[in-house]
Each structure stands twice: as structure tokens, then as C-alpha cells.
Amino acid sequence: HRFRISVEVDGSLHEVLCRRLIMCCGSAQKRSVQRLLISVGAALRPCAPSLFSLLLASPGTSGLAGLEGVAVQDASVEVVDLEGFPVARGPLLITHGGISGPVVLRLSAWGAYAF
């Protein structure tokens, strides 16, 4: 085992041993956090922007012209150019240049490197 995680719960110490560990920390862009992670052998990927709207190449010919500002409560969004990419469902907002809303933000987080 490569990692030992110790946590205290209700006064009792618990240890977990594992070969691989995934750390999700929102402050990983800070150099001090990066140095700490690298010092324990973590492999870091470059940060990628996520949580963004999707712009359509030709919004006027996409079939969405004139629908700017329309919100749909339960939409299904699929990225057809990326094989194996998950289909997402949720609220969608049609904008002047593309699509946004929680379902699109979720997709952008999942596909930050692909987009």
C-alpha cells in the first residue's frame, strides 16, 4: 500500500490503506498545494476551465434562432462528436449564441479537457 489515511471519528482513530488515492481539492491551482501533492508522489494534470456555456458554430442555422431566453426544465444534451461521452439531463437555457444552464455546466465539467 502506498497511502495511509488516518481520520478521527467520534474520538476513535480509523486508518485506511490504499494503493491509489484521488484528492479533489478546489485549491489545487495554488502552488503550495501543488508542491505538497507532488511531494507525496501525486501526478497532476494541468488545470482546465470548466463550468462554461457552449457556443454554437452557427446559432442562426442551429434551429434555435428566435428562442433566445427560453428555458427548458428537463432537456437531454448529448455531445455527438465524443464517443462514450455521457448524455446529461436537466434544465437548459437557450442563449443568443448557444446553450447554457445546469445541464450544460455539468457537461462542461465532465468534458473540460475534451472541449
PDB file of C-alpha atoms in Angstrom:
ATOM      1  CA  HIS A   1       0.000   0.000   0.000  1.00  0.00           C
ATOM      2  CA  ARG A   2       1.210   3.452  -0.856  1.00  0.00           C
ATOM      3  CA  PHE A   3      -1.133   5.689   1.138  1.00  0.00           C
ATOM      4  CA  ARG A   4      -2.321   5.591   4.738  1.00  0.00           C
ATOM      5  CA  ILE A   5      -5.221   7.854   5.606  1.00  0.00           C
ATOM      6  CA  SER A   6      -5.942   8.446   9.271  1.00  0.00           C
ATOM      7  CA  VAL A   7      -9.166  10.073  10.395  1.00  0.00           C
ATOM      8  CA  GLU A   8     -10.686  10.577  13.787  1.00  0.00           C
ATOM      9  CA  VAL A   9     -14.405   9.895  14.129  1.00  0.00           C
ATOM     10  CA  ASP A  10     -16.129  10.368  17.492  1.00  0.00           C
ATOM     11  CA  GLY A  11     -12.815  10.090  19.318  1.00  0.00           C
ATOM     12  CA  SER A  12     -11.756   6.858  17.571  1.00  0.00           C
ATOM     13  CA  LEU A  13      -8.878   6.761  15.105  1.00  0.00           C
ATOM     14  CA  HIS A  14      -9.549   4.927  11.838  1.00  0.00           C
ATOM     15  CA  GLU A  15      -6.939   4.100   9.203  1.00  0.00           C
ATOM     16  CA  VAL A  16      -7.447   3.258   5.557  1.00  0.00           C
ATOM     17  CA  LEU A  17      -4.659   1.800   3.417  1.00  0.00           C
ATOM     18  CA  CYS A  18      -4.816   2.152  -0.357  1.00  0.00           C
ATOM     19  CA  ARG A  19      -2.647   1.951  -3.456  1.00  0.00           C
ATOM     20  CA  ARG A  20      -4.340   4.845  -5.206  1.00  0.00           C
ATOM     21  CA  LEU A  21      -5.906   7.978  -3.843  1.00  0.00           C
ATOM     22  CA  ILE A  22      -7.968  10.597  -5.624  1.00  0.00           C
ATOM     23  CA  MET A  23      -7.915  14.017  -3.999  1.00  0.00           C
ATOM     24  CA  CYS A  24     -10.444  16.607  -5.070  1.00  0.00           C
ATOM     25  CA  CYS A  25      -9.379  19.931  -3.654  1.00  0.00           C
ATOM     26  CA  GLY A  26     -10.603  23.191  -5.064  1.00  0.00           C
ATOM     27  CA  SER A  27      -7.392  24.996  -4.202  1.00  0.00           C
ATOM     28  CA  ALA A  28      -5.122  22.784  -6.346  1.00  0.00           C
ATOM     29  CA  GLN A  29      -4.235  25.800  -8.504  1.00  0.00           C
ATOM     30  CA  LYS A  30      -2.203  27.216  -5.605  1.00  0.00           C
ATOM     31  CA  ARG A  31       1.478  26.428  -5.995  1.00  0.00           C
ATOM     32  CA  SER A  32       1.802  25.476  -2.319  1.00  0.00           C
ATOM     33  CA  VAL A  33      -0.898  22.816  -2.717  1.00  0.00           C
ATOM     34  CA  GLN A  34       0.691  21.567  -5.945  1.00  0.00           C
ATOM     35  CA  ARG A  35       4.084  21.236  -4.225  1.00  0.00           C
ATOM     36  CA  LEU A  36       2.503  19.298  -1.363  1.00  0.00           C
ATOM     37  CA  LEU A  37       0.727  16.898  -3.722  1.00  0.00           C
ATOM     38  CA  ILE A  38       3.835  16.365  -5.856  1.00  0.00           C
ATOM     39  CA  SER A  39       5.945  15.740  -2.730  1.00  0.00           C
ATOM     40  CA  VAL A  40       3.770  12.717  -1.866  1.00  0.00           C
ATOM     41  CA  GLY A  41       4.009  11.321  -5.394  1.00  0.00           C
ATOM     42  CA  ALA A  42       0.800  12.649  -6.916  1.00  0.00           C
ATOM     43  CA  ALA A  43       0.630  13.037 -10.687  1.00  0.00           C
ATOM     44  CA  LEU A  44      -1.109  16.309 -11.574  1.00  0.00           C
ATOM     45  CA  ARG A  45      -2.855  17.183 -14.809  1.00  0.00           C
ATOM     46  CA  PRO A  46      -2.880  20.793 -15.998  1.00  0.00           C
ATOM     47  CA  CYS A  47      -5.939  22.670 -14.773  1.00  0.00           C
ATOM     48  CA  ALA A  48      -8.688  23.102 -17.324  1.00  0.00           C
ATOM     49  CA  PRO A  49     -11.537  25.597 -17.269  1.00  0.00           C
ATOM     50  CA  SER A  50     -14.931  24.107 -16.653  1.00  0.00           C
ATOM     51  CA  LEU A  51     -18.440  25.276 -15.909  1.00  0.00           C
ATOM     52  CA  PHE A  52     -18.901  27.193 -19.142  1.00  0.00           C
ATOM     53  CA  SER A  53     -21.708  27.659 -21.662  1.00  0.00           C
ATOM     54  CA  LEU A  54     -21.447  26.100 -25.099  1.00  0.00           C
ATOM     55  CA  LEU A  55     -21.347  28.359 -28.140  1.00  0.00           C
ATOM     56  CA  LEU A  56     -22.797  27.012 -31.359  1.00  0.00           C
ATOM     57  CA  ALA A  57     -20.775  27.408 -34.553  1.00  0.00           C
ATOM     58  CA  SER A  58     -23.827  28.743 -36.450  1.00  0.00           C
ATOM     59  CA  PRO A  59     -26.502  29.782 -33.951  1.00  0.00           C
ATOM     60  CA  GLY A  60     -28.693  31.201 -36.721  1.00  0.00           C
ATOM     61  CA  THR A  61     -28.920  27.872 -38.537  1.00  0.00           C
ATOM     62  CA  SER A  62     -28.998  25.601 -35.487  1.00  0.00           C
ATOM     63  CA  GLY A  63     -32.779  25.543 -35.277  1.00  0.00           C
ATOM     64  CA  LEU A  64     -32.657  27.652 -32.115  1.00  0.00           C
ATOM     65  CA  ALA A  65     -32.937  31.079 -33.785  1.00  0.00           C
ATOM     66  CA  GLY A  66     -35.620  33.183 -32.143  1.00  0.00           C
ATOM     67  CA  LEU A  67     -35.644  31.064 -28.975  1.00  0.00           C
ATOM     68  CA  GLU A  68     -33.108  33.173 -27.051  1.00  0.00           C
ATOM     69  CA  GLY A  69     -34.070  33.344 -23.388  1.00  0.00           C
ATOM     70  CA  VAL A  70     -36.237  30.225 -23.475  1.00  0.00           C
ATOM     71  CA  ALA A  71     -35.609  27.855 -20.563  1.00  0.00           C
ATOM     72  CA  VAL A  72     -36.441  24.149 -20.653  1.00  0.00           C
ATOM     73  CA  GLN A  73     -36.785  22.342 -17.323  1.00  0.00           C
ATOM     74  CA  ASP A  74     -35.866  18.828 -18.489  1.00  0.00           C
ATOM     75  CA  ALA A  75     -33.618  18.697 -21.546  1.00  0.00           C
ATOM     76  CA  SER A  76     -31.336  15.930 -22.728  1.00  0.00           C
ATOM     77  CA  VAL A  77     -27.966  17.094 -24.101  1.00  0.00           C
ATOM     78  CA  GLU A  78     -25.572  14.818 -25.954  1.00  0.00           C
ATOM     79  CA  VAL A  79     -22.156  15.601 -27.435  1.00  0.00           C
ATOM     80  CA  VAL A  80     -22.261  13.502 -30.594  1.00  0.00           C
ATOM     81  CA  ASP A  81     -18.626  14.087 -31.609  1.00  0.00           C
ATOM     82  CA  LEU A  82     -17.245  12.427 -28.465  1.00  0.00           C
ATOM     83  CA  GLU A  83     -17.820   8.683 -28.385  1.00  0.00           C
ATOM     84  CA  GLY A  84     -18.623   7.345 -24.952  1.00  0.00           C
ATOM     85  CA  PHE A  85     -19.367  10.802 -23.553  1.00  0.00           C
ATOM     86  CA  PRO A  86     -22.347  10.714 -21.148  1.00  0.00           C
ATOM     87  CA  VAL A  87     -25.734  12.154 -22.027  1.00  0.00           C
ATOM     88  CA  ALA A  88     -26.857  14.705 -19.436  1.00  0.00           C
ATOM     89  CA  ARG A  89     -30.370  15.732 -18.410  1.00  0.00           C
ATOM     90  CA  GLY A  90     -31.509  18.824 -16.632  1.00  0.00           C
ATOM     91  CA  PRO A  91     -32.540  22.474 -17.017  1.00  0.00           C
ATOM     92  CA  LEU A  92     -31.332  24.184 -20.212  1.00  0.00           C
ATOM     93  CA  LEU A  93     -31.236  27.844 -21.237  1.00  0.00           C
ATOM     94  CA  ILE A  94     -31.050  28.900 -24.881  1.00  0.00           C
ATOM     95  CA  THR A  95     -28.844  31.980 -25.283  1.00  0.00           C
ATOM     96  CA  HIS A  96     -28.102  34.338 -28.175  1.00  0.00           C
ATOM     97  CA  GLY A  97     -25.074  32.293 -29.202  1.00  0.00           C
ATOM     98  CA  GLY A  98     -25.595  28.816 -27.818  1.00  0.00           C
ATOM     99  CA  ILE A  99     -26.847  26.928 -24.795  1.00  0.00           C
ATOM    100  CA  SER A 100     -26.295  27.193 -21.059  1.00  0.00           C
ATOM    101  CA  GLY A 101     -27.903  26.136 -17.796  1.00  0.00           C
ATOM    102  CA  PRO A 102     -27.197  23.412 -15.241  1.00  0.00           C
ATOM    103  CA  VAL A 103     -27.205  20.559 -17.781  1.00  0.00           C
ATOM    104  CA  VAL A 104     -24.602  22.317 -19.956  1.00  0.00           C
ATOM    105  CA  LEU A 105     -22.469  23.323 -16.980  1.00  0.00           C
ATOM    106  CA  ARG A 106     -22.457  19.687 -15.856  1.00  0.00           C
ATOM    107  CA  LEU A 107     -21.320  18.570 -19.322  1.00  0.00           C
ATOM    108  CA  SER A 108     -18.594  21.215 -19.404  1.00  0.00           C
ATOM    109  CA  ALA A 109     -17.251  19.971 -16.067  1.00  0.00           C
ATOM    110  CA  TRP A 110     -17.194  16.360 -17.283  1.00  0.00           C
ATOM    111  CA  GLY A 111     -15.626  17.321 -20.605  1.00  0.00           C
ATOM    112  CA  ALA A 112     -13.297  20.155 -19.629  1.00  0.00           C
ATOM    113  CA  TYR A 113     -10.282  18.525 -21.287  1.00  0.00           C
ATOM    114  CA  ALA A 114     -12.243  17.280 -24.315  1.00  0.00           C
ATOM    115  CA  PHE A 115     -13.787  20.679 -25.054  1.00  0.00           C
TER     116      PHE A 115
END
